Amino acid sequence: MTSVALPRPIFDDSHDEFRDVVRRFVEREVTPHLEAWATAGRVDRSLFKKAAETGLIGINAPEEFGGGGVEDFRFNAILIEEFARAGATDVSMSIGGENDLVAPYFSAFGTPEQNERWLTPMIAGEKVGAIAMTEPGTGSDLAAITTTAVPEGDHFIVNGSKTFISNGLLSDFFIVAVRTDPEAGREGISLLVIEADTPGFTRTGPLKKIGLPAQDTAELSFADARVPRANVLGGEGKGFSNMRRNLAIERLSIAVTSMARMRATFEQALDYSKERRAFGQRIADFQANRFYLAELATEIEVTQTFIDRCILDASSHQLDEVTAAMAKWWATELHQRVIQRSLQLHGGYGFMREYAVAHDYMDSRVATIFGGTTEIMKEIIGRRLTR
């Protein structure tokens, strides 16, 4: 495969060694099973145990709870990139989601007892965890959630629903955004850990999506679910501010995924354009196609430089929500342009599922939506600029 990538000086030998470990793991434990998992609508649960044994879960989590104790987002980015490079974005969301979404909440806000109960077994691959924020009627507007948790003695009574929840069917517990004080606005939102065997809790799925077939996505429902108040994560009324704290990393993770996937798709299209012939010459020899390739190659390299800067900022805990919003909307929208041109270069074959570009065409579309839509990202940036 042709590579046009410039050197990326943000990585050192330890990162390169970790990349080799992840790449071998993907080749051995993921790629052979992608078709079966896509058909099943979820990965096999044994994957989490194997990933844990290889040191791929809880990279940044505290060592006392079984984590790697390495607060360096470059390792997280490498894991995402290697899964995405292999066309396993949906599987990456299962493993990477625990690293970038679930574990940071416990590391930052969990009590020792909570971390022993949920974080330690998740890092060991014995339990699966997920985040449940989005609701059917709220989308990207987290401040508008309506799922309630009404205090009753030492418990909360939870009612409401969540949708588009990744790892929704496999998870043993969920960090759920709930409204504990309906009169307090954003200050009335809390994070509550709800276990899958809680009476009154049900889930349905997998939801039928147009892409990411191996990503287990479900809808959750709570009907008078009784949850101990001890399961509050980060303090009552602190949920909204705590969610905002981690959203930057979530959005950077999406940008890193799009970056890696678009590069793989572009390189495949470039190779194809140099092999495929039409009207007596290679597809790549038509001036219009050369221009497309030149434009995309340049935009990819420029964007990679920006994303790498964001990765460094995240590694030093300096990534802010505005920069993350810039990275997320720009990388995911560029990904769409790269796919459109790459599929066009394949001609009719680009519409065939046997070609990787067709899978990327379907899998990538949601990237401009989840984690906050492109429009929401621009709103975040615009508000900072004009305040």
PDB file of N, CA and C in Angstrom, residues 319-365:
ATOM      1  N   LEU A 319      -5.780  20.080  27.110  1.00  0.00           N
ATOM      2  CA  LEU A 319      -6.758  20.166  26.028  1.00  0.00           C
ATOM      3  C   LEU A 319      -8.040  20.798  26.536  1.00  0.00           C
ATOM      4  N   ASP A 320      -8.474  21.895  25.919  1.00  0.00           N
ATOM      5  CA  ASP A 320      -9.702  22.560  26.340  1.00  0.00           C
ATOM      6  C   ASP A 320     -10.845  22.181  25.406  1.00  0.00           C
ATOM      7  N   GLU A 321     -12.072  22.477  25.832  1.00  0.00           N
ATOM      8  CA  GLU A 321     -13.243  22.022  25.096  1.00  0.00           C
ATOM      9  C   GLU A 321     -13.371  22.691  23.732  1.00  0.00           C
ATOM     10  N   VAL A 322     -12.896  23.915  23.584  1.00  0.00           N
ATOM     11  CA  VAL A 322     -12.997  24.594  22.291  1.00  0.00           C
ATOM     12  C   VAL A 322     -12.053  23.964  21.277  1.00  0.00           C
ATOM     13  N   THR A 323     -10.816  23.725  21.675  1.00  0.00           N
ATOM     14  CA  THR A 323      -9.862  23.087  20.760  1.00  0.00           C
ATOM     15  C   THR A 323     -10.335  21.688  20.385  1.00  0.00           C
ATOM     16  N   ALA A 324     -10.870  20.961  21.367  1.00  0.00           N
ATOM     17  CA  ALA A 324     -11.395  19.625  21.077  1.00  0.00           C
ATOM     18  C   ALA A 324     -12.567  19.691  20.109  1.00  0.00           C
ATOM     19  N   ALA A 325     -13.418  20.712  20.261  1.00  0.00           N
ATOM     20  CA  ALA A 325     -14.542  20.892  19.340  1.00  0.00           C
ATOM     21  C   ALA A 325     -14.040  21.178  17.928  1.00  0.00           C
ATOM     22  N   MET A 326     -13.003  21.994  17.813  1.00  0.00           N
ATOM     23  CA  MET A 326     -12.399  22.260  16.502  1.00  0.00           C
ATOM     24  C   MET A 326     -11.890  20.965  15.873  1.00  0.00           C
ATOM     25  N   ALA A 327     -11.171  20.181  16.668  1.00  0.00           N
ATOM     26  CA  ALA A 327     -10.614  18.933  16.156  1.00  0.00           C
ATOM     27  C   ALA A 327     -11.709  17.976  15.709  1.00  0.00           C
ATOM     28  N   LYS A 328     -12.748  17.886  16.514  1.00  0.00           N
ATOM     29  CA  LYS A 328     -13.816  16.926  16.228  1.00  0.00           C
ATOM     30  C   LYS A 328     -14.556  17.275  14.948  1.00  0.00           C
ATOM     31  N   TRP A 329     -15.003  18.534  14.819  1.00  0.00           N
ATOM     32  CA  TRP A 329     -15.806  18.854  13.638  1.00  0.00           C
ATOM     33  C   TRP A 329     -14.954  18.864  12.377  1.00  0.00           C
ATOM     34  N   TRP A 330     -13.739  19.355  12.474  1.00  0.00           N
ATOM     35  CA  TRP A 330     -12.924  19.451  11.266  1.00  0.00           C
ATOM     36  C   TRP A 330     -12.516  18.062  10.760  1.00  0.00           C
ATOM     37  N   ALA A 331     -12.023  17.213  11.668  1.00  0.00           N
ATOM     38  CA  ALA A 331     -11.550  15.888  11.245  1.00  0.00           C
ATOM     39  C   ALA A 331     -12.690  15.028  10.723  1.00  0.00           C
ATOM     40  N   THR A 332     -13.846  15.064  11.386  1.00  0.00           N
ATOM     41  CA  THR A 332     -14.947  14.205  10.936  1.00  0.00           C
ATOM     42  C   THR A 332     -15.540  14.694   9.618  1.00  0.00           C
ATOM     43  N   GLU A 333     -15.580  15.994   9.417  1.00  0.00           N
ATOM     44  CA  GLU A 333     -16.095  16.512   8.147  1.00  0.00           C
ATOM     45  C   GLU A 333     -15.101  16.269   7.010  1.00  0.00           C
ATOM     46  N   LEU A 334     -13.808  16.403   7.297  1.00  0.00           N
ATOM     47  CA  LEU A 334     -12.808  16.068   6.278  1.00  0.00           C
ATOM     48  C   LEU A 334     -12.900  14.586   5.926  1.00  0.00           C
ATOM     49  N   HIS A 335     -13.130  13.767   6.924  1.00  0.00           N
ATOM     50  CA  HIS A 335     -13.298  12.330   6.680  1.00  0.00           C
ATOM     51  C   HIS A 335     -14.397  12.085   5.643  1.00  0.00           C
ATOM     52  N   GLN A 336     -15.486  12.829   5.751  1.00  0.00           N
ATOM     53  CA  GLN A 336     -16.579  12.664   4.787  1.00  0.00           C
ATOM     54  C   GLN A 336     -16.118  13.020   3.369  1.00  0.00           C
ATOM     55  N   ARG A 337     -15.347  14.085   3.232  1.00  0.00           N
ATOM     56  CA  ARG A 337     -14.865  14.487   1.908  1.00  0.00           C
ATOM     57  C   ARG A 337     -13.899  13.465   1.343  1.00  0.00           C
ATOM     58  N   VAL A 338     -13.034  12.943   2.200  1.00  0.00           N
ATOM     59  CA  VAL A 338     -12.072  11.930   1.749  1.00  0.00           C
ATOM     60  C   VAL A 338     -12.803  10.689   1.253  1.00  0.00           C
ATOM     61  N   ILE A 339     -13.817  10.266   1.991  1.00  0.00           N
ATOM     62  CA  ILE A 339     -14.579   9.081   1.591  1.00  0.00           C
ATOM     63  C   ILE A 339     -15.303   9.311   0.272  1.00  0.00           C
ATOM     64  N   GLN A 340     -15.935  10.461   0.138  1.00  0.00           N
ATOM     65  CA  GLN A 340     -16.675  10.746  -1.093  1.00  0.00           C
ATOM     66  C   GLN A 340     -15.765  10.647  -2.312  1.00  0.00           C
ATOM     67  N   ARG A 341     -14.600  11.274  -2.230  1.00  0.00           N
ATOM     68  CA  ARG A 341     -13.666  11.244  -3.364  1.00  0.00           C
ATOM     69  C   ARG A 341     -13.072   9.848  -3.560  1.00  0.00           C
ATOM     70  N   SER A 342     -12.775   9.181  -2.457  1.00  0.00           N
ATOM     71  CA  SER A 342     -12.181   7.844  -2.555  1.00  0.00           C
ATOM     72  C   SER A 342     -13.151   6.859  -3.176  1.00  0.00           C
ATOM     73  N   LEU A 343     -14.405   6.940  -2.767  1.00  0.00           N
ATOM     74  CA  LEU A 343     -15.415   6.051  -3.347  1.00  0.00           C
ATOM     75  C   LEU A 343     -15.595   6.356  -4.826  1.00  0.00           C
ATOM     76  N   GLN A 344     -15.577   7.634  -5.174  1.00  0.00           N
ATOM     77  CA  GLN A 344     -15.733   8.029  -6.579  1.00  0.00           C
ATOM     78  C   GLN A 344     -14.589   7.474  -7.430  1.00  0.00           C
ATOM     79  N   LEU A 345     -13.378   7.472  -6.890  1.00  0.00           N
ATOM     80  CA  LEU A 345     -12.230   6.938  -7.624  1.00  0.00           C
ATOM     81  C   LEU A 345     -12.370   5.443  -7.867  1.00  0.00           C
ATOM     82  N   HIS A 346     -13.093   4.756  -7.001  1.00  0.00           N
ATOM     83  CA  HIS A 346     -13.324   3.319  -7.182  1.00  0.00           C
ATOM     84  C   HIS A 346     -14.411   3.039  -8.223  1.00  0.00           C
ATOM     85  N   GLY A 347     -15.153   4.060  -8.616  1.00  0.00           N
ATOM     86  CA  GLY A 347     -16.253   3.833  -9.542  1.00  0.00           C
ATOM     87  C   GLY A 347     -17.299   2.919  -8.933  1.00  0.00           C
ATOM     88  N   GLY A 348     -17.894   2.077  -9.750  1.00  0.00           N
ATOM     89  CA  GLY A 348     -18.945   1.176  -9.281  1.00  0.00           C
ATOM     90  C   GLY A 348     -18.478   0.224  -8.210  1.00  0.00           C
ATOM     91  N   TYR A 349     -17.180  -0.121  -8.207  1.00  0.00           N
ATOM     92  CA  TYR A 349     -16.684  -1.050  -7.201  1.00  0.00           C
ATOM     93  C   TYR A 349     -16.706  -0.432  -5.802  1.00  0.00           C
ATOM     94  N   GLY A 350     -16.680   0.880  -5.727  1.00  0.00           N
ATOM     95  CA  GLY A 350     -16.750   1.528  -4.428  1.00  0.00           C
ATOM     96  C   GLY A 350     -18.069   1.306  -3.730  1.00  0.00           C
ATOM     97  N   PHE A 351     -19.082   0.890  -4.499  1.00  0.00           N
ATOM     98  CA  PHE A 351     -20.413   0.651  -3.943  1.00  0.00           C
ATOM     99  C   PHE A 351     -20.595  -0.805  -3.531  1.00  0.00           C
ATOM    100  N   MET A 352     -19.533  -1.604  -3.691  1.00  0.00           N
ATOM    101  CA  MET A 352     -19.579  -3.016  -3.346  1.00  0.00           C
ATOM    102  C   MET A 352     -19.029  -3.233  -1.939  1.00  0.00           C
ATOM    103  N   ARG A 353     -19.767  -3.987  -1.140  1.00  0.00           N
ATOM    104  CA  ARG A 353     -19.385  -4.195   0.258  1.00  0.00           C
ATOM    105  C   ARG A 353     -18.037  -4.907   0.404  1.00  0.00           C
ATOM    106  N   GLU A 354     -17.573  -5.588  -0.606  1.00  0.00           N
ATOM    107  CA  GLU A 354     -16.296  -6.286  -0.492  1.00  0.00           C
ATOM    108  C   GLU A 354     -15.116  -5.319  -0.449  1.00  0.00           C
ATOM    109  N   TYR A 355     -15.343  -4.068  -0.799  1.00  0.00           N
ATOM    110  CA  TYR A 355     -14.284  -3.067  -0.764  1.00  0.00           C
ATOM    111  C   TYR A 355     -14.340  -2.280   0.537  1.00  0.00           C
ATOM    112  N   ALA A 356     -13.165  -2.019   1.118  1.00  0.00           N
ATOM    113  CA  ALA A 356     -13.093  -1.344   2.409  1.00  0.00           C
ATOM    114  C   ALA A 356     -13.720   0.046   2.370  1.00  0.00           C
ATOM    115  N   VAL A 357     -13.613   0.717   1.222  1.00  0.00           N
ATOM    116  CA  VAL A 357     -14.143   2.076   1.141  1.00  0.00           C
ATOM    117  C   VAL A 357     -15.658   2.092   1.351  1.00  0.00           C
ATOM    118  N   ALA A 358     -16.342   1.032   0.940  1.00  0.00           N
ATOM    119  CA  ALA A 358     -17.795   0.965   1.140  1.00  0.00           C
ATOM    120  C   ALA A 358     -18.126   0.857   2.619  1.00  0.00           C
ATOM    121  N   HIS A 359     -17.348   0.082   3.353  1.00  0.00           N
ATOM    122  CA  HIS A 359     -17.568  -0.037   4.799  1.00  0.00           C
ATOM    123  C   HIS A 359     -17.297   1.298   5.491  1.00  0.00           C
ATOM    124  N   ASP A 360     -16.219   1.965   5.082  1.00  0.00           N
ATOM    125  CA  ASP A 360     -15.901   3.251   5.679  1.00  0.00           C
ATOM    126  C   ASP A 360     -16.985   4.276   5.376  1.00  0.00           C
ATOM    127  N   TYR A 361     -17.547   4.181   4.180  1.00  0.00           N
ATOM    128  CA  TYR A 361     -18.633   5.087   3.781  1.00  0.00           C
ATOM    129  C   TYR A 361     -19.805   4.983   4.757  1.00  0.00           C
ATOM    130  N   MET A 362     -20.130   3.762   5.167  1.00  0.00           N
ATOM    131  CA  MET A 362     -21.252   3.564   6.089  1.00  0.00           C
ATOM    132  C   MET A 362     -20.864   3.819   7.545  1.00  0.00           C
ATOM    133  N   ASP A 363     -19.676   3.367   7.923  1.00  0.00           N
ATOM    134  CA  ASP A 363     -19.271   3.470   9.323  1.00  0.00           C
ATOM    135  C   ASP A 363     -18.991   4.897   9.768  1.00  0.00           C
ATOM    136  N   SER A 364     -18.506   5.722   8.852  1.00  0.00           N
ATOM    137  CA  SER A 364     -18.015   7.037   9.244  1.00  0.00           C
ATOM    138  C   SER A 364     -19.108   8.090   9.373  1.00  0.00           C
ATOM    139  N   ARG A 365     -20.252   7.850   8.791  1.00  0.00           N
ATOM    140  CA  ARG A 365     -21.246   8.925   8.704  1.00  0.00           C
ATOM    141  C   ARG A 365     -21.669   9.449  10.084  1.00  0.00           C
TER     142      ARG A 365
END
